[in-house]
Structures are given as structure tokens and as C-alpha cells.
XYZ file of C-alpha atoms in Angstrom:
732
model
C 38.844 -3.913 9.219
C 40.318 -0.836 7.507
C 37.487 1.226 9.021
C 34.922 -0.854 7.142
C 32.471 -3.531 8.290
C 32.410 -6.915 6.588
C 28.992 -8.197 5.531
C 28.131 -11.646 4.224
C 25.285 -12.079 1.727
C 22.190 -13.803 3.117
C 22.560 -16.523 0.477
C 25.766 -17.675 2.188
C 23.769 -18.589 5.306
C 21.564 -20.903 3.225
C 24.395 -22.434 1.237
C 26.652 -22.815 4.322
C 24.235 -23.728 7.135
C 26.854 -25.004 9.606
C 29.326 -22.847 11.532
C 32.274 -24.651 9.927
C 30.967 -24.010 6.410
C 30.207 -20.372 7.196
C 33.647 -19.824 8.772
C 35.267 -21.177 5.621
C 33.299 -18.722 3.527
C 34.291 -15.816 5.773
C 37.951 -16.770 5.511
C 37.706 -17.068 1.732
C 36.035 -13.666 1.503
C 38.735 -12.058 3.638
C 41.468 -13.753 1.658
C 40.051 -12.894 -1.755
C 38.868 -9.403 -0.827
C 35.451 -9.968 -2.348
C 33.336 -9.223 0.696
C 30.709 -6.526 0.544
C 32.099 -3.482 2.275
C 30.106 -0.555 3.580
C 31.398 2.441 5.546
C 30.893 2.358 9.325
C 27.774 3.912 10.826
C 29.015 6.493 13.325
C 27.626 9.731 14.824
C 27.643 12.597 12.352
C 28.097 16.319 13.061
C 24.727 18.021 13.502
C 24.497 20.513 10.669
C 21.642 22.910 10.147
C 20.232 20.822 7.297
C 19.813 17.170 8.250
C 18.756 15.150 5.189
C 15.842 12.757 5.097
C 16.370 9.071 4.488
C 15.150 7.716 1.152
C 12.076 6.210 2.806
C 11.279 9.449 4.652
C 11.465 11.412 1.419
C 8.652 9.347 -0.075
C 6.361 9.716 2.952
C 7.067 13.419 3.159
C 6.066 13.777 -0.482
C 2.865 11.782 0.066
C 2.037 13.973 3.065
C 2.428 17.071 0.898
C -0.090 15.613 -1.550
C -2.549 14.565 1.186
C -1.699 16.581 4.293
C -4.754 15.533 6.303
C -4.393 11.781 5.781
C -4.092 9.310 8.658
C -3.070 6.458 6.345
C 0.454 6.386 7.781
C -0.496 6.626 11.451
C 0.853 3.806 13.631
C -1.421 3.363 16.667
C -0.763 1.315 19.799
C -3.463 0.698 22.407
C -2.940 -1.178 25.686
C -5.472 -2.157 28.322
C -3.797 -1.576 31.696
C -5.319 -3.122 34.810
C -3.834 -2.226 38.181
C -2.491 0.832 40.031
C -1.179 2.797 37.054
C 0.493 6.125 37.884
C -0.177 8.466 34.958
C 2.588 10.864 36.037
C 5.176 8.073 35.967
C 3.938 6.944 32.543
C 4.350 10.512 31.258
C 7.918 10.589 32.635
C 8.676 7.361 30.766
C 7.384 8.756 27.487
C 9.338 11.967 27.989
C 12.539 9.980 28.532
C 11.858 7.910 25.409
C 11.404 11.098 23.399
C 14.694 12.389 24.770
C 16.516 9.165 23.890
C 15.108 8.839 20.342
C 15.513 11.979 18.255
C 12.937 11.000 15.583
C 10.120 11.336 18.151
C 10.948 15.025 18.578
C 11.712 15.676 14.926
C 9.678 17.842 12.562
C 10.142 18.372 8.838
C 10.764 21.699 7.157
C 11.818 23.075 3.780
C 15.312 24.469 3.316
C 16.289 25.782 -0.130
C 13.367 23.880 -1.623
C 14.315 20.510 -0.103
C 12.880 18.778 2.983
C 15.106 18.543 6.048
C 14.840 17.102 9.549
C 14.640 19.575 12.405
C 15.337 17.981 15.796
C 13.635 19.855 18.598
C 14.953 19.995 22.173
C 13.656 17.507 24.714
C 10.647 18.602 26.763
C 8.227 17.008 29.250
C 5.729 14.713 27.582
C 2.123 15.863 27.835
C -0.214 12.924 28.508
C -3.866 14.009 28.671
C -6.092 11.911 30.944
C -9.764 11.482 30.018
C -11.851 10.282 32.959
C -14.719 8.008 31.875
C -15.126 6.302 35.244
C -18.409 8.052 36.039
C -20.251 6.520 33.074
C -22.235 3.265 33.137
C -20.060 0.291 32.236
C -21.485 -0.354 28.766
C -21.424 3.301 27.761
C -17.925 3.626 29.231
C -16.550 0.750 27.158
C -18.193 1.936 23.945
C -16.983 5.512 24.383
C -13.457 4.368 25.283
C -13.171 2.309 22.097
C -14.605 5.160 20.045
C -12.128 7.648 21.541
C -9.218 5.247 20.973
C -10.239 4.862 17.331
C -10.647 8.605 16.937
C -7.195 9.218 18.410
C -5.627 6.614 16.107
C -7.156 8.320 13.065
C -6.281 11.923 13.918
C -3.801 13.276 11.333
C -0.330 14.592 12.166
C 1.229 17.869 11.067
C 4.754 16.921 10.000
C 5.894 20.525 10.029
C 4.771 21.246 13.611
C 4.755 17.923 15.440
C 4.824 16.257 17.832
C 4.934 12.967 15.931
C 4.351 10.888 19.048
C 1.227 11.557 21.062
C -0.755 9.723 23.686
C -4.013 9.787 25.612
C -4.833 7.887 28.795
C -8.455 6.840 29.227
C -9.441 6.160 32.855
C -12.188 3.549 33.081
C -12.326 2.997 36.869
C -11.816 5.538 39.667
C -8.891 5.448 42.136
C -9.534 3.259 45.152
C -11.193 0.537 43.103
C -9.633 -1.990 40.726
C -8.011 0.565 38.422
C -8.527 0.154 34.721
C -7.078 2.271 31.893
C -6.621 2.268 28.144
C -3.327 3.829 27.074
C -3.282 4.954 23.439
C -0.063 5.972 21.705
C 0.157 7.047 18.086
C 3.244 7.699 15.967
C 3.638 8.769 12.365
C 5.274 6.229 10.083
C 7.885 8.770 8.980
C 9.552 8.399 12.408
C 8.579 4.847 13.266
C 7.812 1.322 12.032
C 6.564 -2.015 13.320
C 9.894 -2.876 14.962
C 9.803 0.507 16.703
C 6.511 -0.377 18.395
C 8.195 -3.300 20.139
C 11.089 -1.043 21.191
C 8.689 1.584 22.518
C 6.759 -0.885 24.685
C 9.955 -2.545 25.876
C 11.454 0.754 26.976
C 8.223 1.775 28.714
C 8.272 -1.412 30.784
C 11.919 -0.910 31.770
C 11.573 2.769 32.584
C 8.259 2.489 34.440
C 9.627 -0.119 36.834
C 12.626 2.140 37.605
C 10.842 5.507 37.793
C 8.037 4.105 39.981
C 10.723 3.227 42.560
C 12.572 6.516 42.201
C 15.518 4.952 40.403
C 17.250 6.486 37.345
C 16.848 5.120 33.855
C 18.458 1.691 33.450
C 18.743 2.092 29.666
C 22.169 2.841 28.132
C 22.581 5.839 25.863
C 22.138 5.094 22.180
C 25.369 4.876 20.119
C 23.842 6.588 17.041
C 20.597 8.296 16.073
C 18.323 8.098 13.046
C 19.794 11.306 11.625
C 23.182 9.554 11.576
C 21.608 6.662 9.661
C 20.054 9.033 7.088
C 23.397 10.742 6.481
C 25.200 7.370 6.333
C 22.686 5.973 3.849
C 23.102 8.932 1.529
C 26.908 8.804 1.790
C 27.404 5.355 0.287
C 24.185 4.340 -1.509
C 24.765 6.523 -4.547
C 26.606 6.704 -7.843
C 27.620 3.450 -9.523
C 26.688 1.365 -6.498
C 23.123 2.713 -6.449
C 22.831 2.359 -10.212
C 23.971 -1.253 -10.000
C 21.309 -2.017 -7.396
C 18.641 -0.244 -9.439
C 19.733 -2.217 -12.515
C 18.963 -5.470 -10.693
C 15.430 -4.348 -9.905
C 14.973 -3.012 -13.401
C 15.815 -6.454 -14.816
C 13.828 -8.306 -12.176
C 10.634 -6.314 -12.669
C 10.811 -5.790 -16.441
C 7.422 -6.237 -18.148
C 5.686 -6.929 -14.838
C 1.892 -6.844 -15.317
C 0.622 -3.444 -14.106
C -1.810 -4.905 -11.597
C -3.139 -8.098 -10.060
C -6.609 -8.823 -11.427
C -8.361 -10.397 -8.462
C -12.104 -11.040 -8.866
C -13.762 -8.472 -6.620
C -17.248 -7.992 -5.246
C -17.375 -4.496 -6.730
C -15.660 -2.696 -9.624
C -12.407 -0.976 -8.731
C -13.056 2.749 -8.127
C -11.186 5.240 -10.270
C -9.430 6.650 -7.199
C -8.215 4.437 -4.356
C -9.882 5.475 -1.095
C -7.736 3.258 1.213
C -10.838 2.305 3.202
C -10.389 -1.112 4.721
C -10.859 -3.512 7.579
C -9.539 -6.910 8.722
C -10.628 -10.506 9.170
C -8.832 -12.880 11.579
C -6.611 -15.738 10.412
C -5.360 -18.713 12.403
C -3.368 -21.609 10.962
C -3.135 -24.637 13.285
C 0.109 -25.734 14.919
C 0.184 -29.005 12.974
C 0.065 -27.215 9.628
C 2.739 -24.765 10.771
C 5.059 -27.624 11.791
C 4.536 -29.318 8.422
C 5.359 -26.077 6.599
C 8.505 -25.607 8.676
C 9.567 -29.205 8.020
C 9.086 -28.797 4.263
C 11.139 -25.610 4.382
C 13.994 -27.366 6.169
C 14.008 -30.207 3.629
C 14.070 -27.769 0.714
C 16.534 -25.283 2.215
C 13.801 -22.655 2.570
C 12.262 -20.642 5.382
C 8.715 -20.735 6.712
C 8.139 -17.397 5.002
C 9.148 -18.874 1.632
C 6.703 -21.770 2.058
C 3.903 -19.333 2.939
C 4.804 -17.119 -0.011
C 4.693 -20.052 -2.436
C 1.235 -20.936 -1.128
C 0.049 -17.318 -1.264
C 1.306 -16.874 -4.830
C -0.463 -20.085 -5.828
C -3.718 -18.844 -4.324
C -3.434 -15.452 -6.050
C -2.637 -17.135 -9.362
C -5.721 -19.336 -9.035
C -7.897 -16.334 -8.228
C -6.506 -14.039 -10.927
C -5.612 -16.504 -13.674
C -2.179 -14.838 -13.885
C 1.042 -16.842 -13.920
C 3.189 -13.730 -13.585
C 2.405 -11.679 -10.494
C 4.080 -9.725 -7.709
C 3.661 -9.788 -3.943
C 5.145 -7.187 -1.636
C 6.695 -7.962 1.725
C 8.257 -5.735 4.383
C 11.775 -6.255 5.700
C 12.983 -4.685 8.939
C 15.869 -2.893 7.227
C 17.915 -3.290 10.420
C 20.790 -5.300 9.018
C 23.346 -3.495 11.219
C 23.693 -3.977 14.942
C 23.981 -0.228 15.573
C 20.393 0.443 14.514
C 18.596 -2.525 16.084
C 17.671 -0.462 19.143
C 16.641 2.744 17.360
C 13.085 3.969 16.962
C 12.785 5.193 13.402
C 11.620 4.457 9.885
C 13.956 1.669 8.748
C 11.471 -0.759 7.265
C 11.695 -1.401 3.520
C 9.416 -3.189 1.073
C 10.602 -5.858 -1.338
C 8.754 -6.765 -4.535
C 8.823 -10.553 -4.934
C 7.865 -11.599 -8.433
C 6.128 -14.942 -8.769
C 6.676 -17.208 -11.767
C 4.059 -19.957 -12.053
C 4.547 -20.663 -15.760
C 4.928 -24.227 -16.977
C 2.674 -25.946 -14.411
C 5.328 -26.325 -11.673
C 4.856 -28.651 -8.749
C 4.686 -26.965 -5.375
C 8.250 -28.137 -4.661
C 9.457 -26.579 -7.925
C 7.590 -23.373 -7.169
C 9.138 -23.267 -3.692
C 12.563 -23.480 -5.327
C 11.716 -20.523 -7.566
C 10.419 -18.553 -4.585
C 13.597 -19.329 -2.637
C 15.854 -17.975 -5.378
C 13.723 -14.855 -5.863
C 13.596 -14.087 -2.143
C 17.349 -14.578 -1.601
C 18.198 -12.313 -4.531
C 15.743 -9.677 -3.338
C 17.266 -9.667 0.161
C 20.717 -9.284 -1.370
C 19.477 -6.065 -2.997
C 17.245 -4.879 -0.143
C 19.207 -1.700 0.595
C 17.496 0.156 -2.232
C 14.334 1.674 -0.733
C 11.087 0.718 -2.423
C 10.346 4.399 -2.950
C 13.581 4.761 -4.922
C 12.693 1.729 -7.065
C 9.301 3.207 -7.935
C 10.947 6.540 -8.758
C 13.584 4.948 -10.999
C 11.453 2.312 -12.735
C 8.525 4.693 -13.450
C 5.914 1.913 -13.677
C 2.472 2.559 -15.108
C 0.810 4.728 -12.487
C -2.854 4.809 -11.580
C -4.880 6.482 -8.871
C -6.897 3.270 -8.654
C -4.162 1.034 -7.254
C -0.658 1.041 -5.796
C 2.343 0.648 -8.135
C 4.166 -2.665 -8.763
C 2.042 -4.808 -6.413
C -1.388 -4.799 -4.789
C -1.085 -7.825 -2.474
C 1.288 -8.156 0.482
C 2.476 -10.996 2.716
C 3.824 -10.221 6.188
C 5.395 -12.753 8.562
C 6.051 -10.783 11.726
C 9.267 -11.619 13.564
C 9.945 -8.309 15.295
C 10.915 -8.739 18.970
C 7.848 -8.979 21.200
C 8.175 -6.778 24.264
C 7.193 -8.101 27.643
C 3.893 -6.721 28.892
C 4.724 -7.205 32.575
C 5.291 -4.112 34.757
C 5.394 -4.669 38.504
C 1.785 -5.340 39.565
C 0.213 -4.029 36.351
C -1.483 -6.342 33.865
C -1.192 -5.202 30.253
C -2.720 -6.619 27.112
C -2.925 -5.284 23.559
C -6.280 -3.819 22.664
C -7.205 -5.277 19.327
C -9.736 -3.932 16.892
C -10.485 -3.855 13.200
C -8.638 -1.148 11.331
C -10.359 1.279 9.029
C -7.698 1.598 6.326
C -5.935 -0.663 3.855
C -2.994 0.512 1.788
C -3.259 -2.459 -0.581
C -6.021 -4.584 -2.038
C -5.040 -7.486 0.191
C -2.498 -8.002 2.982
C -2.008 -11.339 4.740
C -0.253 -10.739 8.053
C 0.852 -13.622 10.291
C 3.011 -14.202 13.342
C 3.869 -17.321 15.306
C 1.531 -17.835 18.251
C 1.203 -20.929 20.480
C 3.006 -23.041 17.922
C 0.706 -21.999 15.083
C 0.320 -18.884 12.979
C -2.204 -16.180 13.786
C -2.935 -12.799 12.306
C -5.362 -11.082 9.986
C -6.145 -10.278 6.378
C -6.395 -6.535 5.813
C -8.417 -5.741 2.698
C -9.891 -2.869 0.717
C -13.601 -2.617 1.468
C -14.141 -0.802 -1.828
C -13.388 -4.145 -3.504
C -14.216 -7.016 -1.168
C -16.856 -8.138 1.307
C -15.878 -9.805 4.554
C -17.490 -13.085 3.482
C -15.293 -13.149 0.376
C -12.165 -12.746 2.500
C -13.334 -15.430 4.938
C -13.679 -17.809 1.997
C -10.214 -16.840 0.723
C -8.690 -17.528 4.154
C -10.243 -20.981 4.288
C -9.042 -21.766 0.774
C -5.503 -20.635 1.604
C -5.368 -22.986 4.589
C -6.765 -25.860 2.501
C -4.335 -25.260 -0.363
C -1.341 -24.927 1.971
C -2.224 -28.078 3.919
C -2.279 -30.147 0.725
C 0.857 -28.485 -0.637
C 3.055 -29.192 2.381
C 1.722 -32.748 2.679
C 2.199 -33.513 -1.038
C 4.645 -30.970 -2.528
C 4.991 -33.069 -5.699
C 1.462 -32.072 -6.760
C 1.011 -29.512 -9.524
C 0.462 -26.100 -7.927
C -2.477 -25.230 -10.157
C -4.247 -28.446 -9.121
C -4.066 -27.965 -5.356
C -7.620 -28.058 -3.936
C -9.369 -24.897 -2.851
C -12.843 -26.240 -2.071
C -14.175 -28.415 0.713
C -16.245 -31.486 -0.109
C -19.376 -29.535 0.807
C -18.380 -26.686 -1.529
C -17.582 -29.116 -4.337
C -20.990 -30.744 -3.896
C -22.637 -27.342 -3.929
C -20.760 -26.306 -7.080
C -21.139 -29.533 -9.038
C -24.534 -30.747 -7.868
C -26.651 -28.141 -6.089
C -25.865 -25.201 -8.384
C -26.280 -27.436 -11.444
C -29.673 -28.652 -10.265
C -31.453 -26.276 -12.601
C -34.213 -28.638 -13.695
C -37.709 -27.231 -13.325
C -41.003 -29.022 -13.829
C -42.149 -28.865 -17.437
C -44.810 -26.195 -17.728
C -48.133 -27.544 -18.993
C -48.020 -24.906 -21.731
C -50.706 -25.526 -24.336
C -50.237 -22.284 -26.260
C -47.315 -21.004 -28.261
C -45.659 -17.605 -28.062
C -48.036 -16.036 -30.591
C -51.170 -17.266 -28.816
C -49.855 -16.156 -25.406
C -49.040 -12.691 -26.708
C -52.416 -12.306 -28.441
C -54.211 -13.329 -25.233
C -52.233 -10.695 -23.301
C -53.021 -8.070 -25.966
C -56.741 -8.763 -25.528
C -56.443 -8.400 -21.727
C -54.500 -5.110 -21.744
C -54.693 -3.482 -25.187
C -53.889 0.006 -23.829
C -50.852 -0.993 -21.720
C -47.424 -0.025 -23.064
C -45.738 -3.085 -24.539
C -42.460 -1.752 -25.953
C -40.741 1.631 -25.700
C -37.346 3.264 -25.913
C -35.825 4.103 -22.538
C -37.204 7.414 -21.294
C -39.833 7.600 -24.047
C -42.569 5.418 -22.601
C -45.274 7.864 -23.689
C -44.245 7.266 -27.324
C -44.076 3.478 -27.036
C -46.370 0.930 -28.645
C -49.322 -0.406 -26.705
C -50.205 -4.071 -26.788
C -53.064 -3.346 -29.158
C -50.867 -1.344 -31.570
C -48.114 -3.939 -31.470
C -50.544 -6.769 -32.237
C -52.124 -4.856 -35.096
C -48.800 -3.940 -36.725
C -47.423 -7.470 -36.312
C -50.554 -8.814 -38.058
C -50.022 -6.426 -40.985
C -46.415 -7.578 -41.365
C -47.473 -11.234 -41.163
C -50.049 -10.661 -43.921
C -47.377 -9.165 -46.146
C -45.017 -12.075 -45.508
C -47.695 -14.690 -46.159
C -48.576 -12.946 -49.395
C -44.971 -13.540 -50.458
C -45.258 -17.246 -49.701
C -43.796 -17.299 -46.195
C -45.148 -20.118 -44.053
C -44.002 -22.910 -41.754
C -40.296 -23.725 -42.065
C -39.631 -20.774 -44.366
C -36.588 -18.877 -42.994
C -37.016 -15.104 -42.856
C -34.103 -12.760 -42.310
C -34.339 -10.062 -39.631
C -32.200 -6.931 -39.795
C -33.797 -4.431 -37.398
C -32.187 -2.287 -34.686
C -33.238 -2.420 -31.008
C -36.296 -0.194 -31.346
C -39.999 -0.938 -30.890
C -39.981 -2.052 -34.545
C -37.907 -5.071 -33.479
C -40.906 -6.403 -31.526
C -43.156 -5.810 -34.542
C -40.750 -7.724 -36.787
C -40.266 -10.701 -34.431
C -43.971 -11.176 -33.767
C -44.835 -10.583 -37.424
C -42.448 -13.320 -38.558
C -43.790 -15.704 -35.897
C -47.397 -14.936 -36.889
C -46.609 -15.666 -40.546
C -45.270 -19.081 -39.545
C -41.732 -18.258 -40.692
C -38.490 -19.142 -38.924
C -36.542 -16.087 -37.802
C -32.844 -15.661 -38.690
C -31.267 -12.578 -37.112
C -28.658 -10.793 -39.231
C -26.192 -8.199 -38.017
C -25.105 -5.744 -40.760
C -21.917 -5.122 -38.769
C -20.800 -8.682 -39.465
C -18.352 -9.267 -42.338
C -20.043 -9.552 -45.745
C -18.653 -13.071 -46.158
C -20.435 -14.267 -42.996
C -23.721 -12.649 -44.037
C -23.455 -14.242 -47.464
C -22.815 -17.652 -45.887
C -25.822 -17.367 -43.573
C -28.135 -16.357 -46.397
C -26.900 -19.141 -48.649
C -26.862 -21.820 -45.957
C -30.458 -21.157 -44.886
C -31.856 -20.286 -48.274
C -33.297 -17.014 -46.978
C -35.177 -15.185 -49.712
C -37.036 -12.599 -47.658
C -35.497 -10.156 -45.159
C -37.427 -7.791 -42.875
C -35.437 -4.580 -42.655
C -35.788 -1.202 -41.018
C -33.806 0.463 -43.764
C -33.546 -1.264 -47.142
C -30.147 -2.051 -48.482
C -28.860 -5.260 -46.909
C -28.916 -6.894 -50.323
C -29.920 -5.493 -53.667
C -33.342 -6.612 -54.795
C -36.893 -5.579 -55.530
C -38.959 -4.262 -52.628
C -42.443 -5.624 -52.414
C -45.355 -3.340 -51.679
C -48.341 -4.048 -49.455
C -50.943 -6.555 -50.601
C -54.181 -5.069 -51.842
C -56.537 -4.027 -49.084
C -53.888 -3.856 -46.290
C -52.472 -0.878 -44.528
C -48.755 -0.257 -45.058
C -46.146 0.113 -42.261
C -43.714 2.909 -42.981
C -41.162 1.795 -40.404
C -40.495 -1.712 -41.800
C -39.806 -2.971 -45.287
C -39.252 -6.325 -46.930
C -36.353 -7.184 -49.207
C -36.842 -10.000 -51.743
C -33.562 -11.768 -52.417
C -34.696 -14.163 -55.213
C -36.354 -13.978 -58.620
C -40.133 -14.137 -58.621
C -41.517 -17.660 -58.570
C -38.494 -19.375 -56.920
C -39.600 -21.446 -53.888
C -38.887 -19.988 -50.470
C -38.610 -23.247 -48.522
C -34.939 -24.050 -47.930
C -33.953 -27.625 -48.745
C -32.957 -29.953 -45.934
C -35.164 -28.558 -43.144
C -37.374 -30.879 -41.111
C -40.918 -29.993 -42.075
C -42.493 -32.133 -39.354
C -41.972 -29.480 -36.665
C -42.482 -25.760 -36.757
C -39.274 -23.764 -36.353
C -39.300 -20.555 -34.324
C -35.806 -19.333 -35.130
C -32.345 -20.274 -36.342
C -29.146 -19.178 -34.634
C -25.610 -19.806 -35.815
C -22.480 -20.598 -33.854
C -19.532 -18.224 -34.136
C -17.546 -20.543 -36.379
C -14.289 -19.976 -34.490
C -13.649 -23.746 -34.463
C -14.648 -24.279 -38.089
C -17.680 -23.600 -40.256
C -20.591 -21.883 -38.436
C -23.414 -24.294 -37.639
C -27.147 -23.594 -37.405
C -29.093 -24.427 -34.269
C -32.818 -24.925 -34.936
C -35.179 -23.958 -32.124
C -38.802 -24.998 -32.334
C -41.789 -23.001 -31.147
C -42.567 -25.602 -28.505
C -39.040 -25.370 -27.085
C -39.188 -21.556 -27.034
C -42.582 -21.511 -25.313
C -41.472 -24.053 -22.707
C -38.292 -22.086 -21.943
C -40.187 -18.834 -21.506
C -42.768 -20.546 -19.308
C -40.026 -21.933 -17.049
C -38.279 -18.577 -16.713
C -41.570 -16.828 -15.974
C -41.961 -19.099 -12.976
C -38.290 -18.836 -11.999
C -38.063 -15.035 -12.123
C -41.655 -14.279 -11.253
C -42.414 -11.900 -14.150
C -45.683 -10.054 -13.621
C -47.775 -7.303 -15.168
C -46.091 -3.929 -14.865
C -42.545 -5.332 -14.796
C -40.012 -3.766 -17.142
C -37.168 -5.612 -18.859
C -34.269 -3.859 -20.629
C -33.448 -5.331 -24.030
C -29.646 -5.139 -24.158
C -28.549 -8.200 -26.129
C -28.038 -8.079 -29.886
C -30.735 -9.829 -31.876
C -28.145 -12.361 -33.080
C -27.820 -13.589 -29.469
C -30.774 -15.778 -28.519
C -31.065 -14.248 -25.049
C -32.479 -11.235 -26.910
C -35.733 -13.175 -27.374
C -35.845 -13.890 -23.631
C -35.446 -10.159 -22.911
C -38.060 -9.155 -25.488
C -40.747 -11.793 -25.022
C -40.661 -12.398 -21.247
C -42.422 -9.118 -20.388
C -44.723 -9.281 -23.454
C -46.265 -12.565 -22.313
C -47.020 -11.292 -18.797
C -48.247 -7.725 -19.338
C -44.916 -6.014 -18.770
C -42.934 -3.559 -20.878
C -39.848 -4.368 -22.973
């Protein structure tokens, strides 16, 4: 009407599901003049400079950055059994190239900007590789390898062609003929919908050309170049800015990435290496999901998205996250039959705040998806350009997980007396961390999860797939349940988690000696072995004999000051070999060790000293507290690396009041105090010896083993790291 087409928003189809309701809305829109109007898509004059579509511009730019990448290759491989005529197949492909200009388009620079250059039609060259003379097993392996190699061979966008094919002959003429036909297109001239069109046109043309008939396909009303010019003619100015403003509001303050727990740290630069694992959701579950969608005014895709967002939120701990999804971008009848790059990507933000039920979450997903489809004309590449999100070479912008529900038309694979079937195989790339792709198959849903192998193992993805099915099954059966409480684990997994993995009890070791006695026995067995050393300086470390001798000297000094059982002794020594001297010296004196960290606030240090009644501190460098330093007792050799600070006047008792004198304390350790006043935990020598004995059996420590000491001395695992090797002849 008035040279414009009338379009109804997708939301109207959901809010007016019957024909009568929809007709009323159309009439109201016509009467009120509020319908969305876009100019007609008609053939454009072919000028010398044909612009790129918005989506093509982004891929062209990426290709300039990585010209030898096969990340945007779109491969198709078909197993063809029967009397295939390779010459006829080549004629079909040549006719398809003639019909669809993008397949004979290359990309050049004109005045500093990229342009499309449409080349004249020419016969299609289809190389034939004859593998029929090889043994069957070798033939199959080589055919698959060649198909994979062909799919991964990069394109040259400036030279073309951007559609290529190879025919692999697996059986000689005269026998049951067997071929693999591989076709590869670049994404800049094609998309998933285009694959279906390509196969459909091959089947139509082959049947006609094999019988000597002309092409049965009608000429195309417009071409992709017309679409690119049309897109640029109306999606600009205030209209474009209004669309961008929606996405700017919708994606404001979106977290920069989805923090999924991975099997390996994320590399600094994304490699795009990936593979797939199969997915199959049963027909019963699919019917339940469809039924829930109908009751809630939602689609099957929306139900799947709500489940997928719930799973990602459970994995990541994030209530605000984004999932990408592709849309065909063919919302006009004129372009439904065109091969070209029309697909667009929508960013669907998930809001799981406030502990929604699955039904409530589905309502949120419905509103988000409908609004996104209303604003789908803005290419994803343009959104990224305008929103300038935080960019990183480690991950894709705006989202790192994608959900795909494939509904592109499936072409018939029947051609005369030929039997065709898709040749599946695991891919070798993944553009995103995680992509769940599904399509309806035999009443259920089947597909695959494509994932980044830099991050995940296949077993991790298999577990994720099982948990998604389990979560979704419960959600559609009981949508009133809180989304965050939907089960992920099977009964067997729950038993493993709660019972088997918590069965950490070990038989009590019949340990009759304490830590000091065990160390001294080891020092007598291997006095010349290195006991403690700085990393890379083993030749300068302390031997067992030296460590025992120096610990004895320190113990003598402490006992001379009145240290004995239950007397707390402060320890302020860095992670050097002197730390081992100090720990063993305090234990040998009978004192109870209290580790102090000089980096802690002075108020906390003062509290610890006052609460324990510490009067003596072993230090590497004096100065923790002012006080007199005590020299060595008469007749003993001094130790220049350690000193002792006395924190009380001479003659005041060292034993702190309130301690249980019936048992000998090994050390004291304090809680952080974040929930109130810090509290002391008292660990006895018997408990410490029993723990070390159990871990020796559990980890199998032996002479010659080396253990890094990484924990701060104020963390009690530091004693495990230090003493475990010293009681078995190893090196700390």
C-alpha cells in the first residue's frame, strides 16, 4: 500500500493467536496508520560499487585480521550411493552459481571501502578423487580425512570462488557406486538456511538435467546485492539510532563474560579449537515442553531457553547472564529463496534474580525474546560496534554461550535412484565457549553441544547434557518449583557426593611417637639428606642433621626462658629454612606455637598476644614488639638467623591463664573473626601426629619426595606442607 509493505510485530501473533483476533489488529493498524512500514525490496541498478550488508562488513573485517582462518567455513558432506553422474552434478552446481550471485561474488576495496564484485557465470569445476582402488578400511579413513581437510581449507575473499566442491569416488563404475560429495561455502555468502536451499536445488536440477530437461526452477525476483542496498537505504538515521537505543538499554551493565567452571584456565587468546558431543532429548520430554509452552503462551524455544539459562546460572553462580541465538533474518518473502548471509544473532539477557519459579522465569524469557525479535533488524555486528563492550582476545563479546533450535527447511535427499545421507562428524572449531544446537527429530529433539576444547573435556560436557535433561524434565513437570532448586544430579550422583566422597575416615594410625620423636628418628637415619631448602637452592639447604642441631639450640634457649608445656610461643618467621628451625625448636621446648603475620593489622596482633598471654616470640628480624632481646644461655652456640623477643618484665610467669594443662598443646590457630571476635582453636600434639600419620598413608609420602611450602604460617595447612616430608625423609 503506497509502495510500502505492511509488517505486524511478532508480539501481535502471541497476543492475537486466532485469525479473527489477528485480522482485527491488522484492521486497527491500517485504520490508525501505526503499522511498521519499510520500503519494498526490489531489484536495484547494478553500479560499479555494490555495498556490503552490515553482516558482511563484519566478516570481511574479521577476514582481514585473520586471512587464513577457516572459522567461517560452512561445509556440507553427503554420502551418495547409486549411479551418480559427476558431470550432471557439476552442471547443477554451475546453474546454482548462475542463479545465486553471492556464490560468484568476490570482495574488493574501492576508495578504501569494501565492495561486492559479481563475476560472470562460468562452468563449475568439480574435481573427482578416485579412491576406489584402495582397501576398504584405508579408503574410508582417507575419504573422511580428505573431507575434513577440504572443509578446513581457507577461502580467499578477494579471489574466490566462495563455493567449492570435491567428489570422492569410493567404488568403481560397474559396481554399487559410492561417493562422498563435499561442498564448502564461506559464511560471508551463505548461512544455515542457505544449505537447505542448496541441497533442495541440487535435487531438483539433478533430476531434470539427468533426463535432458531444462531447469525447472523459476528465476529469482531479487538478489543478495539488492538486499544489501535495500538494508542500507532504510536502516539508518533516526530509525537505526532508535533500534540501537533499545539494545543499549537492554544490555546496559551486562557482565562482561559468563564464568563457567572449566577444566582448564581460559587462555589469554581464544584459539577457537572445538569439537561436539551428541544430544538427544526424548519425545515425551519434548511433548511436555511444548505443552507447557502452549499453556504459558510461549514457544518450545522459549521453554528450552529458560532451562538453558537456569543451567548456566547454576553452573556460574550468576543471576544476570546472556545467551546468544541465531535468527534466520528472512522476515520478507522475497528473500526466503535466496542463498546469502541473512542470519543474525540476538543477545537474550537472562534475569534470574529473586528466586523465580520456572513458570515466572519462562514469563521473563518470553518478554525478552519477543522484544528482541521486534528489534532483530539491527545486525549483531552493528550492536557490538555501537555498544563498544569490554573487549578481550580471550572470549567473544556480549555472550559466550549460544542456544540454537533449528527450524530451517529440510531439503529432501531423494534423487531418482540415488540414496543420499548427511555425513556427520565432529567439528574442529567452536566460536563460543558452549553452543547447544537442537532440531526436532522423530518427535524428540536431537543435536549436539559444540564446545571449546581449550576449556572443557568431553566428559564434562556429557555431564552437562545429562544435567540439562534432568533439570528440564523436572521444570516442565513442575513449573511452580524454584528454578535454582531444580535437580541436576541423579540419585547415584547424589549418593556419590553426599556419602562416597564424604567417606574420608581412615583407620587410626597406631602412632606411638609424636612429631618431635618422628623427626629425630628420621634425622638419625639420614643426617646428610637435605631437609629444607629454598626453591632452586637445594645445595644451600639444611640437612636433617643441621636442622635437628639448630632446632635443639633454639629449644634450649626457649627452655632457659621458662618455656615448657602449655606455654604459648609466638612465631614470626618468613617461609625460609629458618621456619623449620623455629617450628621444631618450639615443639622441642614443649611450647605451643602461635603463628603471627606482621602484615595483619596491629589491632589483631595485639588481640592475639593478649588473648594467649604470649610473652616470647621467635623472630627472624627483631621488631614485632619492643622489648629486651635475650642472649644465648651460657655454654650454647648462638643462631644468627633467629632471635627471641621477650614481651614481659623479667619474672612474670609465661603460662597463660585458662589453658588446659592436662594435655600438651602443639599449636594455636585463630579464626578470622569475620562473624565476631576471633576464637582460638587448640590442637594437641597427639592430634597433629595422628593427622600427619593418616595423610602419610593417604598420599604415600616417601623418602626423596619434595613438597612445596606455599601456605602462610598462619594457615594450619602450612604445618602439613612442612612436616609431611620431614617425617618421611623428603625435602620441604
